[in-house]
Short mmCIF file of C-alpha atoms and ligand atoms in Angstrom, two decimals:
data_model
loop_
_atom_site.label_atom_id
_atom_site.label_comp_id
_atom_site.label_asym_id
_atom_site.label_seq_id
_atom_site.Cartn_x
_atom_site.Cartn_y
_atom_site.Cartn_z
CA MET A 30 31.97 -8.42 65.67
CA SER A 31 29.13 -7.49 63.81
CA THR A 32 27.90 -3.95 62.65
CA VAL A 33 24.75 -2.39 61.58
CA ARG A 34 24.21 0.91 59.71
CA PHE A 35 22.17 3.52 61.59
CA GLY A 36 21.11 6.87 60.73
CA GLY A 37 24.86 7.27 58.91
CA MET A 38 26.66 5.71 62.21
CA ARG A 39 28.11 2.45 62.76
CA PHE A 40 27.42 0.69 65.75
CA ALA A 41 29.72 -2.56 66.31
CA PHE A 42 28.02 -5.64 68.28
CA PRO A 43 29.54 -8.37 69.93
CA PRO A 44 28.24 -11.87 67.90
CA TYR A 45 26.84 -12.96 70.94
CA ALA A 46 24.23 -10.16 71.57
CA PRO A 47 22.14 -11.01 67.75
CA MET A 48 18.91 -10.51 69.66
CA LEU A 49 19.96 -7.36 70.81
CA ARG A 50 20.80 -6.48 67.41
CA ASP A 51 17.41 -7.43 65.97
CA ALA A 52 15.30 -6.05 68.72
CA ALA A 53 17.10 -2.62 68.68
CA PHE A 54 17.34 -2.32 65.19
CA ASP A 55 14.13 -4.10 63.74
CA GLY A 56 13.08 -2.66 60.35
CA HIS A 57 16.45 -1.06 59.44
CA ARG A 58 18.60 -3.19 57.31
CA ASP A 59 21.63 -4.81 58.30
CA MET A 60 25.14 -4.93 56.61
CA THR A 61 24.97 -8.20 54.37
CA THR A 62 27.06 -10.10 51.65
CA LEU A 63 25.46 -12.41 49.55
CA LEU A 64 27.01 -15.78 48.20
CA TYR A 65 25.64 -16.88 45.08
CA THR A 66 26.24 -20.48 43.98
CA HIS A 67 24.59 -23.31 42.76
CA PRO A 68 25.45 -27.20 42.87
CA ALA A 69 25.19 -27.32 38.81
CA CYS A 70 27.81 -24.96 38.48
CA LEU A 71 29.95 -28.12 39.96
CA GLU A 72 28.49 -30.64 37.28
CA HIS A 73 30.00 -28.53 34.33
CA ASP A 74 32.66 -30.85 33.13
CA PRO A 75 34.89 -29.69 30.59
CA GLY A 76 37.42 -33.19 30.52
CA GLN A 77 39.43 -34.78 32.97
CA TYR A 78 42.31 -32.66 32.19
CA HIS A 79 41.09 -29.41 31.63
CA PRO A 80 42.46 -26.67 34.02
CA GLU A 81 38.91 -25.14 34.56
CA SER A 82 37.76 -28.06 36.51
CA PRO A 83 34.95 -28.28 39.15
CA LEU A 84 37.45 -28.75 41.67
CA ARG A 85 37.78 -25.03 41.57
CA LEU A 86 34.54 -24.07 42.65
CA ARG A 87 34.85 -26.72 45.31
CA ALA A 88 38.21 -25.06 46.39
CA VAL A 89 36.05 -21.69 46.52
CA LEU A 90 33.27 -23.18 48.50
CA ASP A 91 35.45 -24.78 50.84
CA ALA A 92 37.32 -21.79 51.48
CA LEU A 93 34.31 -19.94 52.20
CA GLU A 94 33.47 -21.93 55.19
CA GLY A 95 34.31 -21.50 58.76
CA PRO A 96 33.77 -18.37 61.36
CA ASP A 97 34.98 -15.79 59.19
CA PHE A 98 32.26 -16.50 56.98
CA ALA A 99 29.22 -17.29 59.24
CA ARG A 100 27.69 -14.28 58.18
CA LEU A 101 27.69 -14.60 54.59
CA LYS A 102 23.97 -15.33 53.57
CA ARG A 103 24.15 -18.32 51.10
CA ARG A 104 21.60 -18.00 48.48
CA GLU A 105 20.54 -20.37 45.43
CA ALA A 106 21.52 -18.79 42.15
CA PRO A 107 18.69 -18.99 39.74
CA GLU A 108 18.72 -19.48 36.22
CA ALA A 109 19.11 -16.77 34.11
CA GLU A 110 16.35 -15.58 31.77
CA LEU A 111 16.54 -15.23 28.32
CA GLU A 112 15.57 -11.68 28.03
CA ASP A 113 18.56 -10.98 30.41
CA LEU A 114 20.96 -12.77 28.20
CA ALA A 115 19.35 -11.10 25.36
CA ARG A 116 20.93 -7.61 26.32
CA VAL A 117 24.24 -9.22 25.46
CA HIS A 118 24.08 -12.16 23.42
CA PRO A 119 21.74 -12.21 20.04
CA ARG A 120 18.96 -14.57 20.78
CA GLY A 121 19.78 -17.04 18.46
CA PHE A 122 23.38 -17.43 19.46
CA VAL A 123 21.84 -18.22 23.06
CA GLU A 124 19.53 -20.72 21.19
CA ARG A 125 22.18 -22.47 19.08
CA LEU A 126 24.59 -22.83 22.24
CA LEU A 127 22.11 -24.42 24.30
CA ALA A 128 21.05 -26.58 21.36
CA ALA A 129 24.53 -27.77 21.23
CA VAL A 130 24.89 -29.06 24.97
CA PRO A 131 25.83 -32.73 24.35
CA GLN A 132 23.52 -35.52 25.82
CA SER A 133 26.34 -37.76 26.77
CA GLY A 134 30.21 -36.98 26.16
CA HIS A 135 31.50 -33.70 25.32
CA ALA A 136 30.69 -31.14 22.72
CA ALA A 137 34.05 -28.75 21.62
CA ILE A 138 33.18 -25.13 20.83
CA ASP A 139 36.72 -24.52 20.48
CA ALA A 140 40.12 -25.69 21.68
CA ASP A 141 39.78 -24.23 24.96
CA THR A 142 35.77 -24.49 25.39
CA VAL A 143 34.11 -27.79 25.69
CA MET A 144 30.61 -28.80 27.00
CA SER A 145 29.50 -31.52 29.02
CA PRO A 146 25.50 -32.52 29.61
CA GLU A 147 25.14 -30.33 32.59
CA SER A 148 27.33 -27.13 31.12
CA GLY A 149 23.61 -25.63 29.59
CA ARG A 150 22.53 -25.55 33.33
CA ALA A 151 25.73 -24.60 34.75
CA ALA A 152 26.19 -21.52 32.37
CA LEU A 153 22.64 -20.32 32.95
CA ARG A 154 22.76 -20.52 36.79
CA ALA A 155 25.96 -19.06 36.50
CA ALA A 156 24.54 -15.62 34.49
CA GLY A 157 21.59 -16.04 36.94
CA ALA A 158 23.56 -15.66 39.98
CA VAL A 159 24.99 -12.53 38.90
CA THR A 160 21.39 -11.17 37.65
CA ALA A 161 20.10 -12.14 41.03
CA ALA A 162 23.02 -10.40 42.74
CA VAL A 163 22.45 -7.42 40.85
CA ASP A 164 18.55 -7.44 42.07
CA ALA A 165 19.74 -8.01 45.59
CA VAL A 166 22.18 -5.17 46.10
CA ALA A 167 20.41 -2.78 43.70
CA LYS A 168 16.91 -3.14 45.90
CA GLY A 169 18.97 -2.81 49.07
CA GLU A 170 18.60 -6.52 50.33
CA ALA A 171 22.51 -6.50 50.62
CA ASP A 172 25.84 -4.28 50.81
CA ASN A 173 27.32 -6.36 48.42
CA ALA A 174 27.72 -10.10 46.97
CA PHE A 175 29.83 -12.52 45.49
CA CYS A 176 28.87 -15.02 42.92
CA ALA A 177 30.75 -18.27 43.19
CA VAL A 178 30.03 -19.91 39.95
CA ARG A 179 31.38 -21.51 36.71
CA PRO A 180 31.80 -21.62 34.06
CA PRO A 181 33.78 -17.84 33.87
CA GLY A 182 32.29 -15.28 31.44
CA HIS A 183 34.66 -12.47 30.48
CA HIS A 184 35.96 -14.12 27.41
CA ALA A 185 32.65 -14.64 25.94
CA GLU A 186 31.60 -12.38 23.71
CA PRO A 187 27.91 -11.22 22.23
CA GLY A 188 28.40 -14.14 19.22
CA ARG A 189 30.92 -16.39 20.51
CA ALA A 190 31.88 -18.77 23.46
CA MET A 191 35.47 -18.69 23.82
CA GLY A 192 38.44 -19.19 26.78
CA PHE A 193 36.42 -21.47 28.91
CA CYS A 194 33.42 -19.21 29.00
CA LEU A 195 29.98 -19.69 27.75
CA PHE A 196 27.97 -16.61 28.50
CA ASN A 197 29.46 -13.32 29.48
CA ASN A 198 27.96 -13.46 33.22
CA VAL A 199 29.26 -10.04 34.65
CA ALA A 200 28.21 -8.12 31.13
CA VAL A 201 24.29 -9.73 31.53
CA GLY A 202 24.62 -8.31 35.17
CA ALA A 203 25.56 -4.72 34.07
CA LEU A 204 23.01 -4.87 31.58
CA ARG A 205 20.10 -5.98 33.80
CA ALA A 206 21.36 -3.32 36.33
CA ARG A 207 20.93 -0.48 33.51
CA GLU A 208 17.48 -1.89 32.06
CA VAL A 209 15.79 -3.26 34.81
CA HIS A 210 16.95 -0.95 37.93
CA GLY A 211 17.73 1.95 35.87
CA LEU A 212 21.12 2.46 37.10
CA ALA A 213 22.85 5.31 34.57
CA ARG A 214 26.30 4.33 34.83
CA VAL A 215 27.64 0.86 35.32
CA ALA A 216 31.45 -0.37 35.70
CA VAL A 217 33.13 -3.55 35.53
CA ILE A 218 36.74 -3.93 37.00
CA ASP A 219 38.57 -7.01 35.69
CA PHE A 220 41.61 -8.27 37.86
CA ASP A 221 41.65 -11.60 36.16
CA VAL A 222 45.12 -12.34 34.51
CA HIS A 223 43.72 -12.56 31.22
CA HIS A 224 41.76 -9.42 29.28
CA GLY A 225 38.15 -9.84 29.16
CA ASN A 226 37.66 -9.34 25.50
CA GLY A 227 33.88 -10.06 25.87
CA THR A 228 33.01 -7.66 28.18
CA GLN A 229 34.76 -5.11 26.39
CA ALA A 230 33.45 -6.29 23.20
CA ARG A 231 30.03 -5.34 24.55
CA PHE A 232 30.90 -2.13 26.47
CA TRP A 233 32.87 -1.03 23.58
CA ASP A 234 30.47 1.91 22.19
CA ASP A 235 28.13 2.54 25.31
CA PRO A 236 29.43 5.68 27.25
CA THR A 237 26.71 4.39 30.13
CA LEU A 238 28.87 1.28 30.54
CA PHE A 239 32.59 1.22 32.17
CA TYR A 240 35.65 -1.44 31.57
CA ALA A 241 39.06 -1.42 33.09
CA SER A 242 41.19 -4.56 33.15
CA THR A 243 44.91 -5.47 34.68
CA HIS A 244 46.13 -8.40 32.71
CA GLN A 245 49.48 -10.05 31.63
CA SER A 246 50.87 -8.99 28.06
CA PRO A 247 51.23 -11.02 26.09
CA LEU A 248 48.93 -13.65 26.94
CA TYR A 249 45.33 -15.08 25.76
CA PRO A 250 43.30 -13.75 23.98
CA GLY A 251 45.74 -11.11 22.80
CA THR A 252 43.39 -7.98 22.98
CA GLY A 253 43.71 -5.19 25.71
CA SER A 254 46.08 -2.96 24.40
CA ARG A 255 46.44 0.53 26.19
CA GLY A 256 44.90 1.78 22.98
CA GLU A 257 41.45 -0.17 23.11
CA THR A 258 39.58 3.24 24.86
CA GLY A 259 36.34 2.49 23.34
CA VAL A 260 34.34 5.61 23.62
CA GLY A 261 36.67 6.43 26.47
CA ASN A 262 35.00 4.03 28.69
CA ILE A 263 37.54 1.57 28.47
CA VAL A 264 40.63 1.43 30.36
CA ASN A 265 43.25 -1.24 29.60
CA VAL A 266 46.53 -1.96 31.94
CA PRO A 267 48.50 -4.72 30.33
CA LEU A 268 51.35 -5.88 32.30
CA PRO A 269 54.60 -7.47 31.31
CA PRO A 270 55.15 -11.46 32.60
CA MET A 271 57.03 -11.35 35.81
CA SER A 272 55.00 -8.17 37.05
CA GLY A 273 54.13 -8.30 40.64
CA SER A 274 52.45 -6.38 43.43
CA ARG A 275 54.16 -3.08 42.71
CA GLU A 276 53.16 -3.21 38.97
CA PHE A 277 49.67 -4.18 39.66
CA ARG A 278 49.08 -1.53 42.64
CA LEU A 279 50.61 1.39 40.18
CA GLY A 280 48.57 0.34 37.33
CA VAL A 281 45.37 0.26 39.26
CA SER A 282 46.10 3.53 41.36
CA ARG A 283 47.30 5.64 38.42
CA GLU A 284 45.27 4.32 35.57
CA ILE A 285 42.03 2.69 36.80
CA LEU A 286 40.89 4.52 40.04
CA PRO A 287 41.27 8.02 38.65
CA ALA A 288 38.96 7.06 35.31
CA LEU A 289 36.68 5.10 37.90
CA ASP A 290 35.85 7.80 39.95
CA ALA A 291 35.33 10.13 37.07
CA PHE A 292 32.80 7.72 35.65
CA ARG A 293 30.92 7.62 39.27
CA PRO A 294 29.47 4.49 38.71
CA GLU A 295 26.19 3.59 40.38
CA LEU A 296 27.28 0.04 40.52
CA VAL A 297 30.55 -1.61 40.67
CA LEU A 298 30.85 -5.24 39.13
CA ILE A 299 34.09 -7.07 39.33
CA SER A 300 35.32 -9.83 37.19
CA ALA A 301 37.46 -11.68 39.92
CA GLY A 302 39.61 -14.18 38.42
CA PHE A 303 42.47 -15.07 40.96
CA ASP A 304 44.99 -16.55 38.00
CA ALA A 305 47.41 -13.41 38.39
CA HIS A 306 48.64 -14.93 41.76
CA ARG A 307 52.06 -16.10 41.72
CA ASN A 308 51.40 -20.02 41.98
CA ASP A 309 48.99 -19.80 39.17
CA PRO A 310 49.89 -22.39 36.34
CA LEU A 311 48.24 -20.24 33.30
CA ALA A 312 50.34 -16.95 33.59
CA GLN A 313 53.35 -15.44 35.01
CA LEU A 314 52.37 -12.48 37.08
CA SER A 315 52.97 -12.65 40.76
CA LEU A 316 50.51 -11.19 43.02
CA ASP A 317 49.40 -12.98 46.21
CA GLU A 318 46.25 -12.57 48.68
CA SER A 319 47.30 -9.49 50.06
CA ASP A 320 47.00 -7.87 46.56
CA TYR A 321 43.35 -9.07 46.57
CA THR A 322 42.75 -7.82 49.58
CA TRP A 323 43.85 -4.42 48.43
CA ILE A 324 42.34 -4.11 45.42
CA THR A 325 38.92 -5.14 47.00
CA GLU A 326 39.14 -2.56 49.33
CA GLN A 327 39.87 0.35 46.66
CA LEU A 328 36.98 -0.88 44.58
CA LEU A 329 34.91 -0.81 47.89
CA ARG A 330 35.92 2.57 48.52
CA VAL A 331 35.06 3.77 45.19
CA ALA A 332 31.49 2.22 45.72
CA ARG A 333 30.89 4.12 48.90
CA ASP A 334 31.98 7.26 46.94
CA HIS A 335 29.47 7.06 44.25
CA ALA A 336 27.42 3.75 44.30
CA GLY A 337 25.92 3.81 47.75
CA GLY A 338 28.28 0.89 48.56
CA ARG A 339 26.86 -1.01 45.73
CA VAL A 340 29.21 -4.19 44.89
CA VAL A 341 28.85 -7.36 42.83
CA SER A 342 31.59 -9.71 42.40
CA THR A 343 31.61 -13.06 39.82
CA LEU A 344 34.57 -15.77 39.89
CA GLU A 345 36.45 -15.43 36.67
CA GLY A 346 39.93 -17.79 36.56
CA GLY A 347 41.99 -19.09 39.04
CA TYR A 348 43.75 -22.33 38.39
CA ASP A 349 45.81 -23.13 41.43
CA LEU A 350 43.61 -24.68 43.82
CA PRO A 351 45.04 -23.62 47.21
CA ALA A 352 45.94 -20.09 45.63
CA LEU A 353 42.48 -19.75 44.44
CA GLY A 354 40.86 -20.78 47.59
CA ALA A 355 42.96 -18.47 49.70
CA SER A 356 42.59 -15.36 47.49
CA ALA A 357 38.70 -15.74 46.93
CA ALA A 358 38.44 -15.98 51.04
CA ALA A 359 40.81 -12.89 51.01
CA HIS A 360 38.51 -11.06 48.35
CA VAL A 361 35.28 -12.13 50.43
CA ARG A 362 36.60 -11.08 53.74
CA VAL A 363 36.69 -7.65 52.49
CA LEU A 364 33.28 -7.78 50.98
CA LEU A 365 32.47 -9.01 54.50
CA SER A 366 33.74 -5.87 56.19
CA VAL A 367 32.17 -3.04 54.59
ZN1 LIG B 30 41.94 -16.01 33.31
#
């Protein structure tokens, strides 16, 4: 069943009547979820035994095949422009990082963060996916979007690549939304099991940006205590190891959603990491697919109330391949169901 919006009402059509729908509502926008990705994101190779493997993205893309996802509109991610990256990262940092991409073999930035010859192109496509998705959603070409990309971004600080992350994809998207599309207040909600220290660092003293994170503590990178509040625009909900659905949902319901509603975002961005899943090898929380369905529903509700439904989500972590695929599918199923 597909639906369209018309005059504030929602009409449902059986899937065998696309001609009727197109004829009846020609000129009115359809309900759409975009999927941005690029083959270059499969070519970034941090090493044979590295958990941030190309197989992760393959698992996500495979999970987004099949009839449930036939309505996804698939788009190729462009490369991010330097001026977009430069709203988050100093230009000199961007140029030095791209110059450090090796011609062959690997180049390590730190013990966790390693580049291969295609890493620069992958990082540009990953950030470009989010900027293109922000453009499409801001212009009303789509209701929402999911960026199936790697490398991830939320650990990348303005002047430092770290934690498997090269450019901070979600922050680049947030700044483009504000600077290019004039959205007054932009929020990032980050349910990756690790704290998004890079996003927090960029948003820290800017009251037009909002960052909220649930994450395991203690865990890499060690930031994200409740006392880190920026200018009142940062909400951190650290969860002790072994926390599960109940603790996660309580933290989101009591601490993040009220602050997010009070912020009244004009765009909701999601740092969608799926490594808080119970099967994930890098952490000790015990969420499952139903929790990712739930948080996505909550964030769509916030977006409907304040942001005209505008949501752009981008992949961060998630290292158990079957859990990652199933969790990303649960997340995108909710995005499609708006
Ligand atoms: Zn993570």
